[in-house]
Amino acid sequence: MRGLRDRWPQIRAAVLCLVVIGNLLQAIPFPRKTVEDDKRAEWRKGDVELWHSWLAPTGIVGSRAEFQEQVVDAYLALREAGNWVQAPVRPFFSTIRTTQQWGLFAVVTEKPERLVVDVEVDGEWRRISARLRTEYPWENERFKYRRVRGTWDTIHKDRPAPLYEAFCRWTARRAFADYPDAARVRVRREQFVASAPWEKLDDTVTPSNERILDRGKASLWALR
Amino acid sequence: MNRLKTTWQEIVRFWGEAEAGTSMALVRIGIALCVVYDLLHIWRLNLVVPLFAGEEHGGWSHVMTRTVWPMWIEWFGATELSGVALHASMTLAAVALLLGFRTRMAAAILLFLWIQWTGILPTGDRGIDQLIRNILVLMVFGDFGRTLSVDALARTGRWADPTPVSVWPRRLVLGQMILMYTSAGFLKSGLTWWPMGGFAALHFALQDPSVAAYDFGWTRAQPWFFITQIGTATTILYQCTYPLVLLLFWWRRYPERAGRIGRIANGYRLEWIWLLLGAWFHVNLGLVMNLGIFPWAMLALYPAWFTSEEWHRWSARWLPLRANSSPPTDDSGRGSVPA
């Protein structure tokens, strides 16, 4: 026991060094997603094309198809290495549900989306909520809260956020309560194009994930 | 071999140093204030049930459809009452952490409950929540409640207790900041952060209604766009050069090894560049973007930059109540007394 106490400073230093090393390992941005065999030729086609066009004149890479294969192989090897290197620390980070990779605004969208809510009164749609439009302030305080944003905002193009349906029903219930004359409530995301000064202005608005709910649908919870 | 031994002894000394717990207490108070505010904000917005209960009971979570449930759901279900109880328990734990009442226990309970909540509503969890959970782990093991706490009051009859505590948790908080900023810089893969994208990232971020606090459509015009470009370039430069802070700390710790550049850096305390830029960056983010507690919780970590001795000196100079006493620490950032 006494020996352990005498050695405590060394043990503490060793443990803390391991803590630092573990966190550094977790910070390495190894790729996580795999590439299916049938998608190898299409994987990151644009990026690979660009790199190939830069490297081809140097003569160190072969044909475009060979280069695609090499890049995918290297990517998968890196992913495998990451799986192996981060295996000792993964249980800790998955238990406390955290990470050491902080991609804060790593990619900023040039096609942002706005959550909008409309109510149908006497057969006409009337806008009640649109973020950052002061003329449509309904539920702005709630919709702008960061945890609420996570229920409707998603980077996936092909599907809505996981909790979107529940969020829409909740929104509709509140809208029906605040607008008793409303027959239906419409919730959707509207994508628009933000442009830099050197780009042409583009007024295109593309709606997506539109959900129209009547009072019956709004009160259902198992709608998925 | 001798050199290896000396290095190891230096590492053991580095992790074994101690100082008064003021810096760590300030981090604890700042972080806990942010968490308490966030939880009360949820209650004020009447979002407790939507964010904490299952969709069968008026919430948004479909936790019950999963095969593996968080412990809280296994024990208490996903009802409205269990959601309200989880929120209330988290709030109480955060208040206990703020007051420094059973500090380590409060941090452990808050961490456990937060993990449960994240299991219930994963999409509600943002980067800052993860960062705070990392810090809570340090608060479970480090002595963040030694001073400026109810624990200190109960132990000594005073709110402030200058007894030295291990300084390693403060150093790990600093390490966490360095890792976070560096990672945030290196992971910026979007073209608009870089010269080939015209440094337009900040401009585009301000156009996004999800995160912008106001309508910033006017930043497309000059000179505002140019100002956002400067902001973007500064952000990238600031984050990608953050590892230099380690070098600056190294020079401060070992001025005899600093060399000419190191001595200049020490003389001008160049780390203040990163410190002040970071503070400026977060205050601005807090004003122009809608990121909740993110900028303020980040700022809450900044007291860890300074030794407790420095805090005592400043409080003695600026506050009417002088610090009672300070442990004997030197100014080199080495601390002075073994833990």
CSV table of C-alpha atoms in Angstrom, one decimal, chain A residues 169-170 172-173 176 213-223, chain B residues 55:
chain,number,residue,atom,x,y,z
A,169,ARG,CA,-47.3,17.4,-35.7
A,170,TRP,CA,-46.2,19.4,-32.7
A,172,ALA,CA,-49.4,21.9,-36.3
A,173,ARG,CA,-51.0,21.3,-32.9
A,176,PHE,CA,-54.3,25.0,-34.6
A,213,LEU,CA,-51.7,18.3,-41.6
A,214,ASP,CA,-55.4,18.6,-40.6
A,215,ARG,CA,-56.5,18.5,-37.0
A,216,GLY,CA,-56.8,14.7,-37.0
A,217,LYS,CA,-53.3,14.1,-38.3
A,218,ALA,CA,-51.8,16.7,-36.0
A,219,SER,CA,-53.0,14.7,-33.0
A,220,LEU,CA,-51.7,11.4,-34.2
A,221,TRP,CA,-48.3,10.4,-32.9
A,222,ALA,CA,-47.6,7.2,-35.0
A,223,LEU,CA,-47.6,8.7,-38.4
B,55,GLU,CA,-43.5,10.9,-29.0
